[in-house]
CSV table of C-alpha atoms and ligand atoms in Angstrom, one decimal:
chain,number,residue,atom,x,y,z
A,1,MET,CA,-17.0,17.6,-45.5
A,2,SER,CA,-17.0,21.3,-46.6
A,3,GLN,CA,-17.1,24.0,-44.0
A,4,THR,CA,-16.5,27.7,-43.4
A,5,VAL,CA,-14.9,29.0,-40.2
A,6,GLU,CA,-14.6,32.7,-39.3
A,7,ILE,CA,-11.4,32.5,-37.5
A,8,GLN,CA,-10.8,36.0,-36.2
A,9,ARG,CA,-12.1,39.5,-36.0
A,10,GLN,CA,-9.5,42.0,-36.6
A,11,PRO,CA,-8.3,43.4,-33.3
A,12,ASP,CA,-8.5,47.1,-32.8
A,13,ASP,CA,-5.8,48.6,-35.0
A,14,ALA,CA,-5.4,52.3,-34.9
A,15,ALA,CA,-3.8,52.3,-38.4
A,16,ALA,CA,-6.6,50.1,-39.9
A,17,ARG,CA,-9.3,52.3,-41.4
A,18,VAL,CA,-11.9,49.5,-41.6
A,19,LYS,CA,-12.6,46.3,-39.7
A,20,ALA,CA,-11.6,43.1,-41.5
A,21,VAL,CA,-13.2,39.7,-41.0
A,22,SER,CA,-10.9,36.8,-41.7
A,23,ALA,CA,-12.2,33.4,-42.6
A,24,VAL,CA,-11.2,30.1,-44.1
A,25,THR,CA,-13.4,27.8,-46.1
A,26,THR,CA,-12.6,24.2,-46.8
A,27,PHE,CA,-13.9,22.3,-49.7
A,28,GLY,CA,-14.2,18.6,-49.1
A,29,PRO,CA,-14.1,15.6,-51.5
A,30,GLU,CA,-17.6,16.5,-52.9
A,31,ALA,CA,-16.1,19.7,-54.3
A,32,PRO,CA,-12.7,19.2,-55.8
A,33,LEU,CA,-10.8,21.9,-57.6
A,34,GLN,CA,-10.4,20.8,-61.3
A,35,LEU,CA,-6.9,22.1,-62.2
A,36,ASP,CA,-5.7,22.9,-65.7
A,37,CYS,CA,-2.9,20.3,-65.4
A,38,GLY,CA,-5.6,17.6,-65.1
A,39,VAL,CA,-5.3,17.0,-61.4
A,40,SER,CA,-8.4,17.2,-59.1
A,41,LEU,CA,-7.2,18.9,-55.9
A,42,SER,CA,-9.2,17.8,-52.8
A,43,PRO,CA,-9.6,18.8,-50.1
A,44,PHE,CA,-8.5,22.4,-50.3
A,45,THR,CA,-8.9,25.5,-48.3
A,46,ILE,CA,-9.3,29.2,-49.2
A,47,ALA,CA,-8.3,31.9,-46.7
A,48,TYR,CA,-9.9,35.3,-47.3
A,49,GLU,CA,-10.8,38.6,-45.7
A,50,THR,CA,-13.9,40.7,-46.1
A,51,TYR,CA,-14.5,44.4,-45.4
A,52,GLY,CA,-17.8,46.3,-45.3
A,53,THR,CA,-21.3,45.0,-45.6
A,54,LEU,CA,-22.9,42.8,-48.2
A,55,ASN,CA,-26.1,44.5,-49.4
A,56,VAL,CA,-29.4,42.6,-49.5
A,57,ASP,CA,-29.3,41.7,-53.2
A,58,LYS,CA,-25.6,40.9,-53.0
A,59,SER,CA,-24.8,43.4,-55.8
A,60,ASN,CA,-22.0,45.5,-54.1
A,61,VAL,CA,-19.2,43.0,-54.2
A,62,VAL,CA,-15.7,44.2,-55.0
A,63,LEU,CA,-13.2,41.4,-55.5
A,64,ILE,CA,-9.6,42.4,-55.0
A,65,CYS,CA,-7.0,40.0,-56.5
A,66,HIS,CA,-3.5,40.2,-55.1
A,67,ALA,CA,-0.1,40.1,-56.8
A,68,LEU,CA,2.7,37.5,-56.7
A,69,THR,CA,3.6,37.8,-53.0
A,70,GLY,CA,0.4,39.5,-51.7
A,71,ASP,CA,-2.3,37.9,-49.7
A,72,GLN,CA,-5.8,38.5,-48.3
A,73,HIS,CA,-4.6,41.2,-45.8
A,74,VAL,CA,-5.4,44.0,-48.3
A,75,ALA,CA,-6.4,46.5,-45.6
A,76,SER,CA,-5.5,44.9,-42.3
A,77,ARG,CA,-2.5,44.3,-40.1
A,78,HIS,CA,-0.2,41.6,-41.6
A,79,PRO,CA,-0.1,38.7,-39.1
A,80,ILE,CA,3.6,37.9,-39.8
A,81,THR,CA,5.3,41.3,-40.4
A,82,GLY,CA,2.9,43.2,-38.0
A,83,LYS,CA,2.7,46.0,-40.6
A,84,PRO,CA,-0.6,47.8,-40.0
A,85,GLY,CA,-3.1,48.8,-42.7
A,86,GLY,CA,-2.5,46.1,-45.3
A,87,TRP,CA,-0.9,46.2,-48.7
A,88,TRP,CA,-3.4,48.7,-50.2
A,89,PRO,CA,-4.1,51.1,-47.4
A,90,MET,CA,-4.7,54.1,-49.6
A,91,MET,CA,-7.1,52.3,-51.9
A,92,VAL,CA,-9.4,50.4,-49.5
A,93,GLY,CA,-11.4,52.0,-46.7
A,94,PRO,CA,-14.2,54.4,-45.9
A,95,GLY,CA,-14.3,57.2,-48.5
A,96,LEU,CA,-11.4,55.7,-50.5
A,97,PRO,CA,-11.7,54.6,-54.1
A,98,ILE,CA,-12.8,51.1,-52.9
A,99,ASP,CA,-15.2,52.6,-50.4
A,100,THR,CA,-16.0,50.1,-47.6
A,101,ASP,CA,-19.0,52.2,-46.6
A,102,ARG,CA,-20.5,51.3,-49.9
A,103,TYR,CA,-19.0,48.1,-51.2
A,104,PHE,CA,-18.5,44.6,-49.8
A,105,VAL,CA,-14.8,43.8,-50.4
A,106,ILE,CA,-13.4,40.3,-50.6
A,107,CYS,CA,-9.8,39.4,-51.0
A,108,GLN,CA,-8.7,35.8,-51.1
A,109,ASN,CA,-5.2,34.3,-50.8
A,110,VAL,CA,-4.6,32.5,-54.1
A,111,ILE,CA,-4.4,28.7,-54.5
A,112,GLY,CA,-0.7,27.7,-54.2
A,113,GLY,CA,-0.1,30.6,-51.7
A,114,CYS,CA,1.2,30.3,-48.2
A,115,MET,CA,-1.1,32.5,-46.1
A,116,GLY,CA,-3.8,30.0,-45.4
A,117,THR,CA,-5.0,28.9,-48.8
A,118,THR,CA,-3.8,25.4,-49.8
A,119,GLY,CA,-0.4,25.4,-51.3
A,120,PRO,CA,2.9,23.4,-51.4
A,121,LYS,CA,3.7,23.9,-47.7
A,122,ASP,CA,0.4,22.3,-46.6
A,123,ILE,CA,0.0,18.6,-45.7
A,124,ASP,CA,-0.9,16.2,-48.5
A,125,PRO,CA,-3.6,14.0,-47.0
A,126,GLY,CA,-2.4,11.1,-49.1
A,127,THR,CA,1.1,11.1,-47.4
A,128,GLY,CA,0.7,13.0,-44.2
A,129,LYS,CA,3.7,15.2,-45.2
A,130,PRO,CA,3.9,18.6,-46.8
A,131,TYR,CA,3.2,18.5,-50.5
A,132,GLY,CA,6.4,20.2,-51.5
A,133,LEU,CA,7.0,19.5,-55.2
A,134,SER,CA,4.2,16.9,-55.3
A,135,PHE,CA,1.8,19.9,-55.2
A,136,PRO,CA,0.2,20.1,-58.7
A,137,VAL,CA,1.3,23.0,-61.0
A,138,ILE,CA,-1.3,25.7,-60.9
A,139,THR,CA,-2.4,28.4,-63.3
A,140,ILE,CA,-4.1,31.8,-63.2
A,141,GLY,CA,-7.2,30.0,-64.4
A,142,ASP,CA,-7.1,27.6,-61.4
A,143,MET,CA,-6.7,30.6,-59.0
A,144,VAL,CA,-9.8,32.2,-60.5
A,145,ARG,CA,-11.8,28.9,-60.6
A,146,ALA,CA,-11.1,28.5,-56.8
A,147,GLN,CA,-12.2,32.1,-56.2
A,148,ALA,CA,-15.4,31.4,-58.1
A,149,MET,CA,-16.1,28.4,-56.0
A,150,LEU,CA,-15.7,30.5,-52.8
A,151,LEU,CA,-18.2,33.1,-54.2
A,152,ASP,CA,-20.6,30.3,-55.1
A,153,ARG,CA,-20.3,29.0,-51.5
A,154,LEU,CA,-21.0,32.5,-50.2
A,155,GLY,CA,-24.1,32.7,-52.5
A,156,ILE,CA,-22.6,35.6,-54.5
A,157,LYS,CA,-23.4,35.3,-58.2
A,158,ASP,CA,-22.3,38.7,-59.5
A,159,ILE,CA,-19.2,40.8,-58.9
A,160,PHE,CA,-19.7,44.5,-59.2
A,161,CYS,CA,-16.0,45.1,-59.7
A,162,VAL,CA,-12.9,42.9,-59.9
A,163,ILE,CA,-9.6,44.8,-59.5
A,164,GLY,CA,-5.9,43.9,-59.1
A,165,GLY,CA,-2.4,44.9,-60.1
A,166,SER,CA,0.4,42.8,-61.7
A,167,MET,CA,-0.6,39.1,-61.2
A,168,GLY,CA,-3.8,40.5,-59.7
A,169,GLY,CA,-4.5,42.1,-63.1
A,170,MET,CA,-4.0,38.7,-64.8
A,171,GLN,CA,-6.7,37.3,-62.5
A,172,VAL,CA,-9.0,40.3,-63.4
A,173,LEU,CA,-8.6,39.5,-67.1
A,174,GLN,CA,-9.2,35.8,-66.4
A,175,TRP,CA,-12.3,36.6,-64.4
A,176,ALA,CA,-13.6,38.8,-67.2
A,177,THR,CA,-13.1,36.2,-69.9
A,178,ALA,CA,-13.9,33.0,-68.0
A,179,TYR,CA,-17.0,34.4,-66.2
A,180,PRO,CA,-18.1,37.4,-68.3
A,181,GLU,CA,-21.7,37.3,-67.2
A,182,ARG,CA,-20.6,37.6,-63.5
A,183,VAL,CA,-18.4,40.7,-63.9
A,184,PHE,CA,-20.0,44.1,-64.1
A,185,SER,CA,-16.7,46.1,-64.2
A,186,ALA,CA,-13.0,45.1,-64.3
A,187,ILE,CA,-9.8,47.1,-63.5
A,188,PRO,CA,-6.6,45.4,-64.6
A,189,ILE,CA,-3.6,47.5,-63.4
A,190,ALA,CA,0.0,47.2,-64.6
A,191,THR,CA,-0.5,43.8,-66.2
A,192,ALA,CA,-0.5,41.9,-69.4
A,193,ALA,CA,-2.6,39.4,-71.3
A,194,ARG,CA,0.4,37.1,-71.5
A,195,HIS,CA,3.7,37.0,-69.6
A,196,SER,CA,6.6,38.3,-71.7
A,197,ALA,CA,9.9,36.4,-72.5
A,198,GLN,CA,11.8,38.9,-70.3
A,199,ASN,CA,9.4,38.3,-67.4
A,200,ILE,CA,9.6,34.5,-67.7
A,201,ALA,CA,13.4,35.0,-67.7
A,202,PHE,CA,13.4,37.0,-64.5
A,203,HIS,CA,11.2,34.4,-62.9
A,204,GLU,CA,13.5,31.6,-64.0
A,205,VAL,CA,16.5,33.4,-62.3
A,206,GLY,CA,14.5,33.6,-59.1
A,207,ARG,CA,13.5,29.9,-59.2
A,208,GLN,CA,17.1,28.8,-60.0
A,209,ALA,CA,18.3,30.8,-57.0
A,210,ILE,CA,15.9,28.9,-54.7
A,211,MET,CA,16.7,25.5,-56.3
A,212,ALA,CA,20.4,26.1,-56.0
A,213,ASP,CA,20.2,26.6,-52.2
A,214,PRO,CA,21.4,23.3,-50.6
A,215,GLU,CA,18.6,23.8,-48.0
A,216,TRP,CA,15.9,23.5,-50.7
A,217,HIS,CA,16.3,19.7,-50.8
A,218,ALA,CA,14.3,19.2,-54.0
A,219,GLY,CA,11.4,21.0,-52.4
A,220,ALA,CA,11.2,18.8,-49.3
A,221,TYR,CA,12.8,21.3,-46.9
A,222,LEU,CA,9.9,21.2,-44.5
A,223,ASP,CA,10.4,17.5,-43.9
A,224,GLY,CA,13.8,18.3,-42.4
A,225,GLU,CA,12.8,21.6,-41.0
A,226,THR,CA,15.4,23.5,-43.1
A,227,SER,CA,14.7,26.5,-45.2
A,228,PRO,CA,16.2,27.8,-48.5
A,229,ALA,CA,16.1,31.3,-47.1
A,230,LYS,CA,19.3,32.4,-48.9
A,231,GLY,CA,18.0,31.3,-52.3
A,232,LEU,CA,14.6,32.9,-51.7
A,233,ALA,CA,16.2,36.1,-50.6
A,234,VAL,CA,18.3,36.3,-53.7
A,235,ALA,CA,15.2,35.6,-55.8
A,236,ARG,CA,13.4,38.5,-54.1
A,237,MET,CA,16.4,40.8,-54.5
A,238,ALA,CA,16.5,40.3,-58.2
A,239,ALA,CA,12.7,40.6,-58.5
A,240,HIS,CA,12.6,43.7,-56.4
A,241,ILE,CA,14.9,45.5,-58.9
A,242,THR,CA,12.2,44.9,-61.5
A,243,TYR,CA,9.5,46.4,-59.4
A,244,LEU,CA,11.3,49.8,-59.3
A,245,SER,CA,12.7,52.0,-62.1
A,246,GLU,CA,16.2,53.3,-62.8
A,247,ALA,CA,15.0,56.8,-62.1
A,248,ALA,CA,13.6,55.7,-58.7
A,249,LEU,CA,16.8,53.9,-57.8
A,250,HIS,CA,18.8,57.0,-58.7
A,251,ARG,CA,16.5,59.3,-56.8
A,252,LYS,CA,16.4,57.1,-53.6
A,253,PHE,CA,20.0,55.9,-53.5
A,254,GLY,CA,22.2,57.1,-56.3
A,255,ARG,CA,25.8,55.9,-55.5
A,256,ASN,CA,25.4,56.8,-51.9
A,257,LEU,CA,27.4,54.8,-49.4
A,258,GLN,CA,25.8,52.9,-46.5
A,259,ASN,CA,27.0,54.3,-43.2
A,260,ARG,CA,30.5,54.9,-44.3
A,261,ASP,CA,32.7,57.6,-46.0
A,262,LYS,CA,34.6,55.4,-48.4
A,263,VAL,CA,34.4,52.0,-50.1
A,264,THR,CA,35.9,49.1,-48.1
A,265,TYR,CA,37.6,47.2,-51.0
A,266,GLY,CA,35.5,44.2,-50.0
A,267,PHE,CA,32.1,42.7,-50.6
A,268,ASP,CA,30.2,44.2,-47.7
A,269,ALA,CA,27.2,46.3,-48.6
A,270,ASP,CA,29.2,49.5,-49.3
A,271,PHE,CA,26.4,51.1,-51.3
A,272,GLN,CA,22.9,52.0,-49.9
A,273,ILE,CA,21.3,50.1,-52.8
A,274,GLU,CA,23.1,46.9,-51.7
A,275,SER,CA,22.0,47.3,-48.1
A,276,TYR,CA,18.4,48.1,-49.3
A,277,LEU,CA,18.2,45.0,-51.5
A,278,ARG,CA,19.7,42.8,-48.7
A,279,TYR,CA,17.0,44.1,-46.4
A,280,GLN,CA,14.2,43.5,-48.9
A,281,GLY,CA,15.5,39.9,-49.4
A,282,SER,CA,15.9,39.1,-45.7
A,283,THR,CA,12.5,40.5,-44.6
A,284,PHE,CA,10.8,38.7,-47.5
A,285,VAL,CA,11.8,35.2,-46.4
A,286,ASP,CA,10.1,35.8,-43.0
A,287,ARG,CA,6.7,36.1,-44.7
A,288,PHE,CA,6.9,33.8,-47.8
A,289,ASP,CA,7.3,30.2,-48.6
A,290,ALA,CA,10.0,29.3,-51.2
A,291,ASN,CA,7.9,26.6,-52.9
A,292,SER,CA,4.9,28.9,-53.2
A,293,TYR,CA,7.3,31.3,-55.0
A,294,LEU,CA,8.1,28.6,-57.5
A,295,TYR,CA,4.5,27.7,-58.1
A,296,ILE,CA,3.1,31.2,-58.3
A,297,THR,CA,5.8,32.5,-60.6
A,298,ARG,CA,5.1,29.5,-62.8
A,299,ALA,CA,1.4,30.3,-63.0
A,300,MET,CA,2.3,33.8,-64.2
A,301,ASP,CA,4.6,32.4,-66.8
A,302,TYR,CA,1.9,30.1,-68.2
A,303,PHE,CA,-0.6,33.0,-68.5
A,304,ASP,CA,-1.5,33.6,-72.1
A,305,LEU,CA,-5.1,34.7,-72.5
A,306,ALA,CA,-5.2,34.5,-76.3
A,307,ALA,CA,-3.8,31.0,-76.5
A,308,ASP,CA,-7.2,29.4,-76.2
A,309,CYS,CA,-8.7,31.8,-78.7
A,310,GLY,CA,-6.7,31.0,-81.8
A,311,GLY,CA,-4.0,33.5,-80.7
A,312,VAL,CA,-6.4,36.4,-81.2
A,313,LEU,CA,-6.8,38.3,-77.9
A,314,ALA,CA,-9.9,40.2,-79.1
A,315,ASN,CA,-11.7,36.8,-79.3
A,316,ALA,CA,-11.3,36.4,-75.6
A,317,PHE,CA,-13.5,39.5,-75.0
A,318,LYS,CA,-16.0,38.8,-77.7
A,319,GLY,CA,-19.5,39.9,-76.7
A,320,THR,CA,-18.4,41.2,-73.3
A,321,LYS,CA,-20.7,43.6,-71.5
A,322,THR,CA,-18.1,44.3,-68.7
A,323,ARG,CA,-16.9,47.9,-68.3
A,324,PHE,CA,-13.1,47.9,-68.3
A,325,CYS,CA,-10.6,50.5,-66.9
A,326,VAL,CA,-7.0,49.6,-67.8
A,327,VAL,CA,-4.2,51.4,-65.9
A,328,SER,CA,-0.5,51.5,-66.7
A,329,PHE,CA,2.6,53.5,-65.4
A,330,THR,CA,5.1,55.3,-67.6
A,331,SER,CA,8.1,53.9,-65.7
A,332,ASP,CA,6.9,50.3,-65.5
A,333,TRP,CA,9.4,48.2,-67.5
A,334,LEU,CA,8.1,44.9,-66.2
A,335,PHE,CA,4.6,45.3,-67.5
A,336,PRO,CA,5.1,48.3,-69.7
A,337,THR,CA,2.4,50.5,-71.1
A,338,SER,CA,2.7,48.6,-74.4
A,339,ASP,CA,1.5,45.4,-72.7
A,340,ASN,CA,-1.5,47.2,-71.2
A,341,ARG,CA,-2.3,48.9,-74.5
A,342,GLN,CA,-2.5,45.5,-76.2
A,343,ILE,CA,-5.4,44.7,-73.8
A,344,VAL,CA,-7.0,48.0,-74.7
A,345,HIS,CA,-6.6,47.3,-78.4
A,346,ALA,CA,-8.1,43.9,-78.1
A,347,LEU,CA,-11.1,45.3,-76.1
A,348,ASN,CA,-11.5,48.0,-78.8
A,349,ALA,CA,-11.5,45.3,-81.4
A,350,ALA,CA,-14.2,43.5,-79.5
A,351,ALA,CA,-16.2,46.8,-79.3
A,352,ALA,CA,-16.0,46.6,-75.5
A,353,ASN,CA,-16.6,49.5,-73.1
A,354,VAL,CA,-13.1,50.4,-72.1
A,355,SER,CA,-11.2,53.4,-70.6
A,356,PHE,CA,-7.4,53.6,-70.4
A,357,VAL,CA,-5.1,55.7,-68.3
A,358,GLU,CA,-1.3,55.8,-68.3
A,359,ILE,CA,-0.1,57.4,-65.1
A,360,ASP,CA,3.0,59.5,-65.3
A,361,THR,CA,5.4,58.4,-62.5
A,362,ASP,CA,9.0,57.4,-61.9
A,363,LYS,CA,8.1,54.7,-59.3
A,364,GLY,CA,8.1,51.8,-61.7
A,365,HIS,CA,5.9,48.7,-61.6
A,366,ASP,CA,5.1,48.8,-57.9
A,367,ALA,CA,3.7,52.3,-58.3
A,368,PHE,CA,0.2,50.7,-58.0
A,369,LEU,CA,1.0,50.0,-54.3
A,370,LEU,CA,2.2,53.5,-53.6
A,371,ASP,CA,0.7,57.0,-53.3
A,372,GLU,CA,-0.3,57.8,-56.8
A,373,PRO,CA,-3.0,60.5,-56.6
A,374,GLU,CA,-3.9,60.4,-60.3
A,375,MET,CA,-4.5,56.6,-60.0
A,376,PHE,CA,-6.7,57.1,-57.0
A,377,ALA,CA,-8.6,59.9,-58.6
A,378,THR,CA,-9.1,57.9,-61.8
A,379,LEU,CA,-10.3,54.8,-60.0
A,380,LYS,CA,-12.5,56.7,-57.6
A,381,GLY,CA,-14.2,58.3,-60.6
A,382,PHE,CA,-14.5,55.0,-62.6
A,383,ILE,CA,-15.7,52.9,-59.7
A,384,GLY,CA,-18.2,55.6,-58.5
A,385,ALA,CA,-19.6,56.0,-62.0
A,386,ALA,CA,-19.9,52.2,-62.5
A,387,ALA,CA,-21.7,52.0,-59.2
A,388,GLU,CA,-24.3,54.6,-60.4
A,389,ARG,CA,-24.8,52.6,-63.6
A,390,ARG,CA,-25.3,49.5,-61.4
A,391,GLY,CA,-27.8,51.4,-59.3
A,392,LEU,CA,-25.8,51.0,-56.1
A,393,LYS,CA,-26.6,53.3,-53.2
B,401,LIG,C1,-0.4,43.8,-54.6
B,401,LIG,C2,0.2,42.9,-53.6
B,401,LIG,O1,-0.3,41.9,-53.4
B,401,LIG,S1,1.4,43.6,-52.7
B,401,LIG,C3,2.3,42.3,-52.2
B,401,LIG,C4,3.2,42.6,-51.0
B,401,LIG,N1,3.9,43.8,-51.0
B,401,LIG,C5,4.9,44.0,-51.8
B,401,LIG,O2,5.4,43.2,-52.5
B,401,LIG,C6,5.5,45.3,-51.7
B,401,LIG,C7,7.0,45.2,-52.1
B,401,LIG,N2,7.5,46.4,-52.4
B,401,LIG,C8,7.9,47.3,-51.5
B,401,LIG,O3,7.9,47.1,-50.3
B,401,LIG,C9,8.6,48.4,-52.0
B,401,LIG,O4,9.6,48.7,-51.2
B,401,LIG,C10,8.0,49.4,-52.9
B,401,LIG,C11,8.5,49.1,-54.2
B,401,LIG,C12,6.4,49.3,-52.8
B,401,LIG,C13,8.4,50.8,-52.5
B,401,LIG,O5,7.9,51.3,-51.4
B,401,LIG,P1,8.4,52.6,-50.6
B,401,LIG,O6,7.4,53.0,-49.7
B,401,LIG,O7,9.0,53.5,-51.6
B,401,LIG,O8,9.6,51.9,-49.7
B,401,LIG,P2,11.1,51.6,-50.0
B,401,LIG,O9,11.3,50.9,-51.2
B,401,LIG,O10,11.9,52.9,-49.9
B,401,LIG,O11,11.4,50.6,-48.8
B,401,LIG,C14,11.3,51.0,-47.5
B,401,LIG,C15,12.0,50.0,-46.6
B,401,LIG,O12,13.4,49.8,-47.0
B,401,LIG,C16,14.2,50.1,-45.9
B,401,LIG,N3,15.4,50.8,-46.4
B,401,LIG,C17,15.5,52.0,-47.0
B,401,LIG,N4,16.8,52.2,-47.3
B,401,LIG,C18,17.5,51.2,-46.8
B,401,LIG,C19,18.9,51.0,-46.8
B,401,LIG,N5,19.8,51.8,-47.3
B,401,LIG,N6,19.3,49.8,-46.2
B,401,LIG,C20,18.5,49.0,-45.6
B,401,LIG,N7,17.1,49.2,-45.6
B,401,LIG,C21,16.7,50.3,-46.2
B,401,LIG,C22,13.4,51.1,-45.0
B,401,LIG,O13,13.9,51.1,-43.7
B,401,LIG,C23,12.0,50.5,-45.2
B,401,LIG,O14,11.9,49.4,-44.3
B,401,LIG,P3,10.4,49.0,-43.7
B,401,LIG,O15,9.7,48.5,-45.0
B,401,LIG,O16,10.7,47.9,-42.8
B,401,LIG,O17,9.8,50.2,-43.1
B,402,LIG,N1,5.7,43.6,-55.4
B,402,LIG,C1,4.5,43.0,-55.7
B,402,LIG,C2,4.1,43.0,-57.1
B,402,LIG,C3,5.0,42.2,-58.0
B,402,LIG,O1,4.4,42.0,-59.2
B,402,LIG,C4,4.5,41.6,-55.1
B,402,LIG,O2,5.5,41.2,-54.6
B,402,LIG,O3,3.5,41.0,-55.1
């Protein structure tokens, strides 16, 4: 039996600029999720948050797609870390580029995730135990199909704007090509139409770190209440380096020592950068599930938008009426400008309506999460102009 439960209203949070409504929707046996791997997933649950007010004709929906380790708490206090304001506090709120006085914002935790949407840590109704590695392998297409089912459930046909960075950008591209008639405007940020060999390689390093942890137990760690925290932390440490840039590492840390005057001739965290990475790894394991990390990185690896279109990316966008704004960052070496430009070239070849901006910054890939005034100004302008075209008040 399918049902939707609004589970909480965001408590007063001085740092939150807008009230969030958190909800979970469960899809029963009558509405299975048909996965690309051939499995029908049922039942399954989607956890999501909304901000702002849906207008009468349901034409003001902004769908925000999160990145690899993000979640639905885009502009609200994180329930595990307690960090206020969400992961995109400068983007979402009253008067901000995604203006919650004007738009109805939806952000869903992806399928395979660990923040309320069904994923490998949840109970498999067939066995009564956590899925672990018996959870089916999921794709970006599956994530978007699940999101579309939620929008259908909410009676929302059209999306005014779909936006996201990194893996969120992959979902944006998937939305615009799988459901072109539903997407008025699309903003893929710091992303690619297919995952590069280098990026698959980094993901494989992370996965091997998790699997090498003796506490991983072939993915069944929840049965024994163990946790491959060390492996997951190493995976995050390696990945975190890729989210920054050499210039940013140099600017923030250089070769500075951590709370000491000289090196110790040992393997303690002598350097600030070591201490910083250890901190990033150890805090990450508190908020993320190791098996979810395996599944979601795999989904990114499999992403190749042109593959089903004879290898020609432009074919994926044939006939599109969606307005695109593609954003990249000069110092992003994970999803470099060249990857983003390929999307723009394909859109041009399909005679699509597309704008492109490369933001000059030394902050690397995760610049999209940080204070980048040029990005905010560009997106405020683009989204505002699209809203006028759409006739939104
Ligand atoms: C789109 C999505 O879905 S987002 C998903 C979830 N969010 C993320 O993945 C964000 C992950 N990335 C980060 O947090 C990053 O740090 C970045 C790349 C965004 C950079 O953010 P910045 O604001 O520049 O923060 P910075 O990288 O300096 O890290 C600050 C933290 O490191 C800690 N830190 C800084 N130096 C050191 C050090 N020498 N030793 C130990 N810890 C240190 C700070 O105390 C601070 O801790 P806090 O986060 O608990 O306050
Ligand atoms: N740092 C972000 C973006 C990575 O692509 C995350 O962990 O989701």
